């Protein structure tokens, strides 16, 4: 559906263009490696944004990057944060996810087996 028409088109290209396209794609992919990592976002002064450090988009719209962290021992992850302005305060709600597991010895088809039980925990936090 896609491959045959593209092969036909590729064969019709001049040899110089067939050489330049892969080089251009390689340069483009290399350039993408310089896009900053979303987990290490810093502002122009080198500070990690906080609730006090936001970008005013105009018309009453602001852009915050919430760096919510859970208990480091439990490896909690916060996703889908939402903000509600209530008077002069903000209420932040998010989903907290973590996984836990345990391992036991059991039996499978009459033979000894290791049983791994993994539990996914998910809750809404405010």
JSON list of N, CA, C and O in Angstrom, two decimals, residues 51-96:
[
{"chain": "A", "resi": 51, "resn": "UNK", "atom": "N", "xyz": [6.29, 26.64, 41.15]},
{"chain": "A", "resi": 51, "resn": "UNK", "atom": "CA", "xyz": [4.99, 27.30, 41.03]},
{"chain": "A", "resi": 51, "resn": "UNK", "atom": "C", "xyz": [5.14, 28.81, 40.99]},
{"chain": "A", "resi": 51, "resn": "UNK", "atom": "O", "xyz": [4.27, 29.52, 40.51]},
{"chain": "A", "resi": 52, "resn": "UNK", "atom": "N", "xyz": [6.23, 29.34, 41.56]},
{"chain": "A", "resi": 52, "resn": "UNK", "atom": "CA", "xyz": [6.47, 30.78, 41.53]},
{"chain": "A", "resi": 52, "resn": "UNK", "atom": "C", "xyz": [7.14, 31.22, 40.23]},
{"chain": "A", "resi": 52, "resn": "UNK", "atom": "O", "xyz": [7.33, 32.40, 40.00]},
{"chain": "A", "resi": 53, "resn": "UNK", "atom": "N", "xyz": [7.53, 30.28, 39.42]},
{"chain": "A", "resi": 53, "resn": "UNK", "atom": "CA", "xyz": [8.27, 30.57, 38.20]},
{"chain": "A", "resi": 53, "resn": "UNK", "atom": "C", "xyz": [7.46, 30.04, 37.01]},
{"chain": "A", "resi": 53, "resn": "UNK", "atom": "O", "xyz": [7.51, 28.87, 36.70]},
{"chain": "A", "resi": 54, "resn": "UNK", "atom": "N", "xyz": [6.71, 30.91, 36.37]},
{"chain": "A", "resi": 54, "resn": "UNK", "atom": "CA", "xyz": [5.84, 30.48, 35.29]},
{"chain": "A", "resi": 54, "resn": "UNK", "atom": "C", "xyz": [5.96, 31.45, 34.11]},
{"chain": "A", "resi": 54, "resn": "UNK", "atom": "O", "xyz": [6.53, 32.52, 34.24]},
{"chain": "A", "resi": 55, "resn": "UNK", "atom": "N", "xyz": [5.39, 31.05, 33.00]},
{"chain": "A", "resi": 55, "resn": "UNK", "atom": "CA", "xyz": [5.41, 31.88, 31.80]},
{"chain": "A", "resi": 55, "resn": "UNK", "atom": "C", "xyz": [4.01, 32.43, 31.58]},
{"chain": "A", "resi": 55, "resn": "UNK", "atom": "O", "xyz": [3.05, 31.67, 31.48]},
{"chain": "A", "resi": 56, "resn": "UNK", "atom": "N", "xyz": [3.90, 33.75, 31.52]},
{"chain": "A", "resi": 56, "resn": "UNK", "atom": "CA", "xyz": [2.61, 34.40, 31.29]},
{"chain": "A", "resi": 56, "resn": "UNK", "atom": "C", "xyz": [2.33, 34.40, 29.79]},
{"chain": "A", "resi": 56, "resn": "UNK", "atom": "O", "xyz": [3.06, 34.98, 29.00]},
{"chain": "A", "resi": 57, "resn": "UNK", "atom": "N", "xyz": [1.28, 33.71, 29.38]},
{"chain": "A", "resi": 57, "resn": "UNK", "atom": "CA", "xyz": [0.95, 33.58, 27.96]},
{"chain": "A", "resi": 57, "resn": "UNK", "atom": "C", "xyz": [0.02, 34.70, 27.50]},
{"chain": "A", "resi": 57, "resn": "UNK", "atom": "O", "xyz": [-0.33, 34.77, 26.33]},
{"chain": "A", "resi": 58, "resn": "UNK", "atom": "N", "xyz": [-0.43, 35.56, 28.42]},
{"chain": "A", "resi": 58, "resn": "UNK", "atom": "CA", "xyz": [-1.36, 36.64, 28.07]},
{"chain": "A", "resi": 58, "resn": "UNK", "atom": "C", "xyz": [-2.80, 36.18, 28.19]},
{"chain": "A", "resi": 58, "resn": "UNK", "atom": "O", "xyz": [-3.09, 34.98, 28.26]},
{"chain": "A", "resi": 59, "resn": "UNK", "atom": "N", "xyz": [-3.71, 37.13, 28.24]},
{"chain": "A", "resi": 59, "resn": "UNK", "atom": "CA", "xyz": [-5.15, 36.84, 28.37]},
{"chain": "A", "resi": 59, "resn": "UNK", "atom": "C", "xyz": [-5.46, 35.97, 29.58]},
{"chain": "A", "resi": 59, "resn": "UNK", "atom": "O", "xyz": [-6.38, 35.14, 29.54]},
{"chain": "A", "resi": 60, "resn": "UNK", "atom": "N", "xyz": [-4.69, 36.12, 30.65]},
{"chain": "A", "resi": 60, "resn": "UNK", "atom": "CA", "xyz": [-4.95, 35.36, 31.86]},
{"chain": "A", "resi": 60, "resn": "UNK", "atom": "C", "xyz": [-4.50, 33.91, 31.80]},
{"chain": "A", "resi": 60, "resn": "UNK", "atom": "O", "xyz": [-4.84, 33.12, 32.67]},
{"chain": "A", "resi": 61, "resn": "UNK", "atom": "N", "xyz": [-3.73, 33.54, 30.79]},
{"chain": "A", "resi": 61, "resn": "UNK", "atom": "CA", "xyz": [-3.27, 32.17, 30.64]},
{"chain": "A", "resi": 61, "resn": "UNK", "atom": "C", "xyz": [-1.81, 32.10, 31.08]},
{"chain": "A", "resi": 61, "resn": "UNK", "atom": "O", "xyz": [-0.99, 32.91, 30.66]},
{"chain": "A", "resi": 62, "resn": "UNK", "atom": "N", "xyz": [-1.48, 31.13, 31.92]},
{"chain": "A", "resi": 62, "resn": "UNK", "atom": "CA", "xyz": [-0.11, 30.92, 32.35]},
{"chain": "A", "resi": 62, "resn": "UNK", "atom": "C", "xyz": [0.31, 29.48, 32.05]},
{"chain": "A", "resi": 62, "resn": "UNK", "atom": "O", "xyz": [-0.53, 28.58, 31.97]},
{"chain": "A", "resi": 63, "resn": "UNK", "atom": "N", "xyz": [1.60, 29.29, 31.86]},
{"chain": "A", "resi": 63, "resn": "UNK", "atom": "CA", "xyz": [2.14, 27.97, 31.56]},
{"chain": "A", "resi": 63, "resn": "UNK", "atom": "C", "xyz": [3.12, 27.59, 32.66]},
{"chain": "A", "resi": 63, "resn": "UNK", "atom": "O", "xyz": [4.13, 28.24, 32.85]},
{"chain": "A", "resi": 64, "resn": "UNK", "atom": "N", "xyz": [2.79, 26.53, 33.42]},
{"chain": "A", "resi": 64, "resn": "UNK", "atom": "CA", "xyz": [3.65, 26.03, 34.48]},
{"chain": "A", "resi": 64, "resn": "UNK", "atom": "C", "xyz": [4.11, 24.63, 34.13]},
{"chain": "A", "resi": 64, "resn": "UNK", "atom": "O", "xyz": [3.37, 23.86, 33.54]},
{"chain": "A", "resi": 65, "resn": "UNK", "atom": "N", "xyz": [5.31, 24.28, 34.53]},
{"chain": "A", "resi": 65, "resn": "UNK", "atom": "CA", "xyz": [5.77, 22.90, 34.44]},
{"chain": "A", "resi": 65, "resn": "UNK", "atom": "C", "xyz": [5.79, 22.39, 35.88]},
{"chain": "A", "resi": 65, "resn": "UNK", "atom": "O", "xyz": [6.57, 22.85, 36.70]},
{"chain": "A", "resi": 66, "resn": "UNK", "atom": "N", "xyz": [4.90, 21.46, 36.19]},
{"chain": "A", "resi": 66, "resn": "UNK", "atom": "CA", "xyz": [4.80, 20.92, 37.53]},
{"chain": "A", "resi": 66, "resn": "UNK", "atom": "C", "xyz": [5.80, 19.79, 37.68]},
{"chain": "A", "resi": 66, "resn": "UNK", "atom": "O", "xyz": [5.73, 18.79, 36.99]},
{"chain": "A", "resi": 67, "resn": "UNK", "atom": "N", "xyz": [6.72, 19.96, 38.58]},
{"chain": "A", "resi": 67, "resn": "UNK", "atom": "CA", "xyz": [7.70, 18.91, 38.86]},
{"chain": "A", "resi": 67, "resn": "UNK", "atom": "C", "xyz": [7.28, 18.21, 40.14]},
{"chain": "A", "resi": 67, "resn": "UNK", "atom": "O", "xyz": [7.89, 18.36, 41.20]},
{"chain": "A", "resi": 68, "resn": "UNK", "atom": "N", "xyz": [6.19, 17.47, 40.05]},
{"chain": "A", "resi": 68, "resn": "UNK", "atom": "CA", "xyz": [5.65, 16.75, 41.22]},
{"chain": "A", "resi": 68, "resn": "UNK", "atom": "C", "xyz": [6.45, 15.48, 41.42]},
{"chain": "A", "resi": 68, "resn": "UNK", "atom": "O", "xyz": [6.66, 14.71, 40.49]},
{"chain": "A", "resi": 69, "resn": "UNK", "atom": "N", "xyz": [6.87, 15.25, 42.63]},
{"chain": "A", "resi": 69, "resn": "UNK", "atom": "CA", "xyz": [7.64, 14.05, 42.94]},
{"chain": "A", "resi": 69, "resn": "UNK", "atom": "C", "xyz": [6.98, 13.34, 44.10]},
{"chain": "A", "resi": 69, "resn": "UNK", "atom": "O", "xyz": [6.50, 13.96, 45.04]},
{"chain": "A", "resi": 70, "resn": "UNK", "atom": "N", "xyz": [6.98, 12.02, 44.04]},
{"chain": "A", "resi": 70, "resn": "UNK", "atom": "CA", "xyz": [6.42, 11.24, 45.13]},
{"chain": "A", "resi": 70, "resn": "UNK", "atom": "C", "xyz": [7.51, 10.82, 46.11]},
{"chain": "A", "resi": 70, "resn": "UNK", "atom": "O", "xyz": [8.63, 11.32, 46.07]},
{"chain": "A", "resi": 71, "resn": "UNK", "atom": "N", "xyz": [7.17, 9.92, 46.98]},
{"chain": "A", "resi": 71, "resn": "UNK", "atom": "CA", "xyz": [8.12, 9.38, 47.93]},
{"chain": "A", "resi": 71, "resn": "UNK", "atom": "C", "xyz": [9.18, 8.62, 47.14]},
{"chain": "A", "resi": 71, "resn": "UNK", "atom": "O", "xyz": [8.88, 7.69, 46.41]},
{"chain": "A", "resi": 72, "resn": "UNK", "atom": "N", "xyz": [10.44, 9.03, 47.27]},
{"chain": "A", "resi": 72, "resn": "UNK", "atom": "CA", "xyz": [11.50, 8.42, 46.47]},
{"chain": "A", "resi": 72, "resn": "UNK", "atom": "C", "xyz": [11.66, 6.94, 46.77]},
{"chain": "A", "resi": 72, "resn": "UNK", "atom": "O", "xyz": [12.05, 6.16, 45.91]},
{"chain": "A", "resi": 73, "resn": "UNK", "atom": "N", "xyz": [11.34, 6.52, 47.99]},
{"chain": "A", "resi": 73, "resn": "UNK", "atom": "CA", "xyz": [11.47, 5.11, 48.35]},
{"chain": "A", "resi": 73, "resn": "UNK", "atom": "C", "xyz": [10.45, 4.26, 47.63]},
{"chain": "A", "resi": 73, "resn": "UNK", "atom": "O", "xyz": [10.67, 3.09, 47.35]},
{"chain": "A", "resi": 74, "resn": "UNK", "atom": "N", "xyz": [9.28, 4.82, 47.29]},
{"chain": "A", "resi": 74, "resn": "UNK", "atom": "CA", "xyz": [8.23, 4.03, 46.66]},
{"chain": "A", "resi": 74, "resn": "UNK", "atom": "C", "xyz": [8.15, 4.22, 45.15]},
{"chain": "A", "resi": 74, "resn": "UNK", "atom": "O", "xyz": [7.35, 3.60, 44.49]},
{"chain": "A", "resi": 75, "resn": "UNK", "atom": "N", "xyz": [8.99, 5.11, 44.60]},
{"chain": "A", "resi": 75, "resn": "UNK", "atom": "CA", "xyz": [9.02, 5.37, 43.15]},
{"chain": "A", "resi": 75, "resn": "UNK", "atom": "C", "xyz": [7.66, 5.79, 42.60]},
{"chain": "A", "resi": 75, "resn": "UNK", "atom": "O", "xyz": [7.25, 5.35, 41.53]},
{"chain": "A", "resi": 76, "resn": "UNK", "atom": "N", "xyz": [6.94, 6.64, 43.34]},
{"chain": "A", "resi": 76, "resn": "UNK", "atom": "CA", "xyz": [5.66, 7.14, 42.86]},
{"chain": "A", "resi": 76, "resn": "UNK", "atom": "C", "xyz": [5.89, 8.03, 41.64]},
{"chain": "A", "resi": 76, "resn": "UNK", "atom": "O", "xyz": [6.91, 8.70, 41.53]},
{"chain": "A", "resi": 77, "resn": "UNK", "atom": "N", "xyz": [4.94, 8.01, 40.73]},
{"chain": "A", "resi": 77, "resn": "UNK", "atom": "CA", "xyz": [4.98, 8.89, 39.56]},
{"chain": "A", "resi": 77, "resn": "UNK", "atom": "C", "xyz": [3.66, 9.63, 39.50]},
{"chain": "A", "resi": 77, "resn": "UNK", "atom": "O", "xyz": [2.59, 9.03, 39.65]},
{"chain": "A", "resi": 78, "resn": "UNK", "atom": "N", "xyz": [3.73, 10.94, 39.32]},
{"chain": "A", "resi": 78, "resn": "UNK", "atom": "CA", "xyz": [2.53, 11.75, 39.19]},
{"chain": "A", "resi": 78, "resn": "UNK", "atom": "C", "xyz": [2.32, 12.09, 37.73]},
{"chain": "A", "resi": 78, "resn": "UNK", "atom": "O", "xyz": [3.25, 12.53, 37.05]},
{"chain": "A", "resi": 79, "resn": "UNK", "atom": "N", "xyz": [1.10, 11.87, 37.22]},
{"chain": "A", "resi": 79, "resn": "UNK", "atom": "CA", "xyz": [0.81, 12.17, 35.82]},
{"chain": "A", "resi": 79, "resn": "UNK", "atom": "C", "xyz": [-0.49, 12.96, 35.74]},
{"chain": "A", "resi": 79, "resn": "UNK", "atom": "O", "xyz": [-1.27, 13.02, 36.68]},
{"chain": "A", "resi": 80, "resn": "UNK", "atom": "N", "xyz": [-0.72, 13.56, 34.59]},
{"chain": "A", "resi": 80, "resn": "UNK", "atom": "CA", "xyz": [-1.94, 14.31, 34.28]},
{"chain": "A", "resi": 80, "resn": "UNK", "atom": "C", "xyz": [-2.30, 15.34, 35.35]},
{"chain": "A", "resi": 80, "resn": "UNK", "atom": "O", "xyz": [-3.42, 15.36, 35.84]},
{"chain": "A", "resi": 81, "resn": "UNK", "atom": "N", "xyz": [-1.37, 16.24, 35.70]},
{"chain": "A", "resi": 81, "resn": "UNK", "atom": "CA", "xyz": [-1.73, 17.25, 36.71]},
{"chain": "A", "resi": 81, "resn": "UNK", "atom": "C", "xyz": [-2.74, 18.25, 36.16]},
{"chain": "A", "resi": 81, "resn": "UNK", "atom": "O", "xyz": [-2.73, 18.56, 34.97]},
{"chain": "A", "resi": 82, "resn": "UNK", "atom": "N", "xyz": [-3.63, 18.72, 37.02]},
{"chain": "A", "resi": 82, "resn": "UNK", "atom": "CA", "xyz": [-4.61, 19.74, 36.68]},
{"chain": "A", "resi": 82, "resn": "UNK", "atom": "C", "xyz": [-4.60, 20.80, 37.76]},
{"chain": "A", "resi": 82, "resn": "UNK", "atom": "O", "xyz": [-4.35, 20.49, 38.92]},
{"chain": "A", "resi": 83, "resn": "UNK", "atom": "N", "xyz": [-4.89, 22.04, 37.38]},
{"chain": "A", "resi": 83, "resn": "UNK", "atom": "CA", "xyz": [-4.88, 23.14, 38.34]},
{"chain": "A", "resi": 83, "resn": "UNK", "atom": "C", "xyz": [-6.22, 23.85, 38.29]},
{"chain": "A", "resi": 83, "resn": "UNK", "atom": "O", "xyz": [-6.78, 24.08, 37.22]},
{"chain": "A", "resi": 84, "resn": "UNK", "atom": "N", "xyz": [-6.73, 24.18, 39.47]},
{"chain": "A", "resi": 84, "resn": "UNK", "atom": "CA", "xyz": [-7.96, 24.95, 39.58]},
{"chain": "A", "resi": 84, "resn": "UNK", "atom": "C", "xyz": [-7.65, 26.15, 40.46]},
{"chain": "A", "resi": 84, "resn": "UNK", "atom": "O", "xyz": [-7.14, 26.00, 41.57]},
{"chain": "A", "resi": 85, "resn": "UNK", "atom": "N", "xyz": [-7.95, 27.36, 39.95]},
{"chain": "A", "resi": 85, "resn": "UNK", "atom": "CA", "xyz": [-7.76, 28.57, 40.74]},
{"chain": "A", "resi": 85, "resn": "UNK", "atom": "C", "xyz": [-9.00, 28.79, 41.59]},
{"chain": "A", "resi": 85, "resn": "UNK", "atom": "O", "xyz": [-10.11, 28.89, 41.08]},
{"chain": "A", "resi": 86, "resn": "UNK", "atom": "N", "xyz": [-8.81, 28.83, 42.92]},
{"chain": "A", "resi": 86, "resn": "UNK", "atom": "CA", "xyz": [-9.89, 29.07, 43.87]},
{"chain": "A", "resi": 86, "resn": "UNK", "atom": "C", "xyz": [-9.51, 30.32, 44.65]},
{"chain": "A", "resi": 86, "resn": "UNK", "atom": "O", "xyz": [-8.68, 30.26, 45.56]},
{"chain": "A", "resi": 87, "resn": "UNK", "atom": "N", "xyz": [-10.09, 31.45, 44.26]},
{"chain": "A", "resi": 87, "resn": "UNK", "atom": "CA", "xyz": [-9.72, 32.72, 44.89]},
{"chain": "A", "resi": 87, "resn": "UNK", "atom": "C", "xyz": [-8.27, 33.04, 44.57]},
{"chain": "A", "resi": 87, "resn": "UNK", "atom": "O", "xyz": [-7.87, 33.07, 43.42]},
{"chain": "A", "resi": 88, "resn": "UNK", "atom": "N", "xyz": [-7.47, 33.24, 45.61]},
{"chain": "A", "resi": 88, "resn": "UNK", "atom": "CA", "xyz": [-6.05, 33.54, 45.41]},
{"chain": "A", "resi": 88, "resn": "UNK", "atom": "C", "xyz": [-5.17, 32.32, 45.63]},
{"chain": "A", "resi": 88, "resn": "UNK", "atom": "O", "xyz": [-3.96, 32.42, 45.77]},
{"chain": "A", "resi": 89, "resn": "UNK", "atom": "N", "xyz": [-5.77, 31.11, 45.65]},
{"chain": "A", "resi": 89, "resn": "UNK", "atom": "CA", "xyz": [-5.02, 29.87, 45.85]},
{"chain": "A", "resi": 89, "resn": "UNK", "atom": "C", "xyz": [-5.23, 28.95, 44.66]},
{"chain": "A", "resi": 89, "resn": "UNK", "atom": "O", "xyz": [-6.17, 29.09, 43.90]},
{"chain": "A", "resi": 90, "resn": "UNK", "atom": "N", "xyz": [-4.33, 28.00, 44.51]},
{"chain": "A", "resi": 90, "resn": "UNK", "atom": "CA", "xyz": [-4.42, 27.01, 43.45]},
{"chain": "A", "resi": 90, "resn": "UNK", "atom": "C", "xyz": [-4.56, 25.62, 44.06]},
{"chain": "A", "resi": 90, "resn": "UNK", "atom": "O", "xyz": [-3.89, 25.30, 45.03]},
{"chain": "A", "resi": 91, "resn": "UNK", "atom": "N", "xyz": [-5.42, 24.82, 43.47]},
{"chain": "A", "resi": 91, "resn": "UNK", "atom": "CA", "xyz": [-5.57, 23.43, 43.88]},
{"chain": "A", "resi": 91, "resn": "UNK", "atom": "C", "xyz": [-5.02, 22.58, 42.74]},
{"chain": "A", "resi": 91, "resn": "UNK", "atom": "O", "xyz": [-5.43, 22.72, 41.59]},
{"chain": "A", "resi": 92, "resn": "UNK", "atom": "N", "xyz": [-4.05, 21.72, 43.08]},
{"chain": "A", "resi": 92, "resn": "UNK", "atom": "CA", "xyz": [-3.43, 20.86, 42.08]},
{"chain": "A", "resi": 92, "resn": "UNK", "atom": "C", "xyz": [-3.92, 19.43, 42.33]},
{"chain": "A", "resi": 92, "resn": "UNK", "atom": "O", "xyz": [-3.84, 18.92, 43.44]},
{"chain": "A", "resi": 93, "resn": "UNK", "atom": "N", "xyz": [-4.43, 18.81, 41.29]},
{"chain": "A", "resi": 93, "resn": "UNK", "atom": "CA", "xyz": [-4.86, 17.40, 41.37]},
{"chain": "A", "resi": 93, "resn": "UNK", "atom": "C", "xyz": [-4.06, 16.63, 40.33]},
{"chain": "A", "resi": 93, "resn": "UNK", "atom": "O", "xyz": [-3.74, 17.14, 39.26]},
{"chain": "A", "resi": 94, "resn": "UNK", "atom": "N", "xyz": [-3.71, 15.40, 40.65]},
{"chain": "A", "resi": 94, "resn": "UNK", "atom": "CA", "xyz": [-2.95, 14.57, 39.73]},
{"chain": "A", "resi": 94, "resn": "UNK", "atom": "C", "xyz": [-3.26, 13.11, 40.03]},
{"chain": "A", "resi": 94, "resn": "UNK", "atom": "O", "xyz": [-3.89, 12.79, 41.04]},
{"chain": "A", "resi": 95, "resn": "UNK", "atom": "N", "xyz": [-2.79, 12.24, 39.15]},
{"chain": "A", "resi": 95, "resn": "UNK", "atom": "CA", "xyz": [-2.91, 10.80, 39.39]},
{"chain": "A", "resi": 95, "resn": "UNK", "atom": "C", "xyz": [-1.55, 10.30, 39.83]},
{"chain": "A", "resi": 95, "resn": "UNK", "atom": "O", "xyz": [-0.53, 10.60, 39.21]},
{"chain": "A", "resi": 96, "resn": "UNK", "atom": "N", "xyz": [-1.52, 9.54, 40.92]},
{"chain": "A", "resi": 96, "resn": "UNK", "atom": "CA", "xyz": [-0.26, 8.97, 41.42]},
{"chain": "A", "resi": 96, "resn": "UNK", "atom": "C", "xyz": [-0.25, 7.49, 41.07]},
{"chain": "A", "resi": 96, "resn": "UNK", "atom": "O", "xyz": [-1.21, 6.77, 41.35]}
]
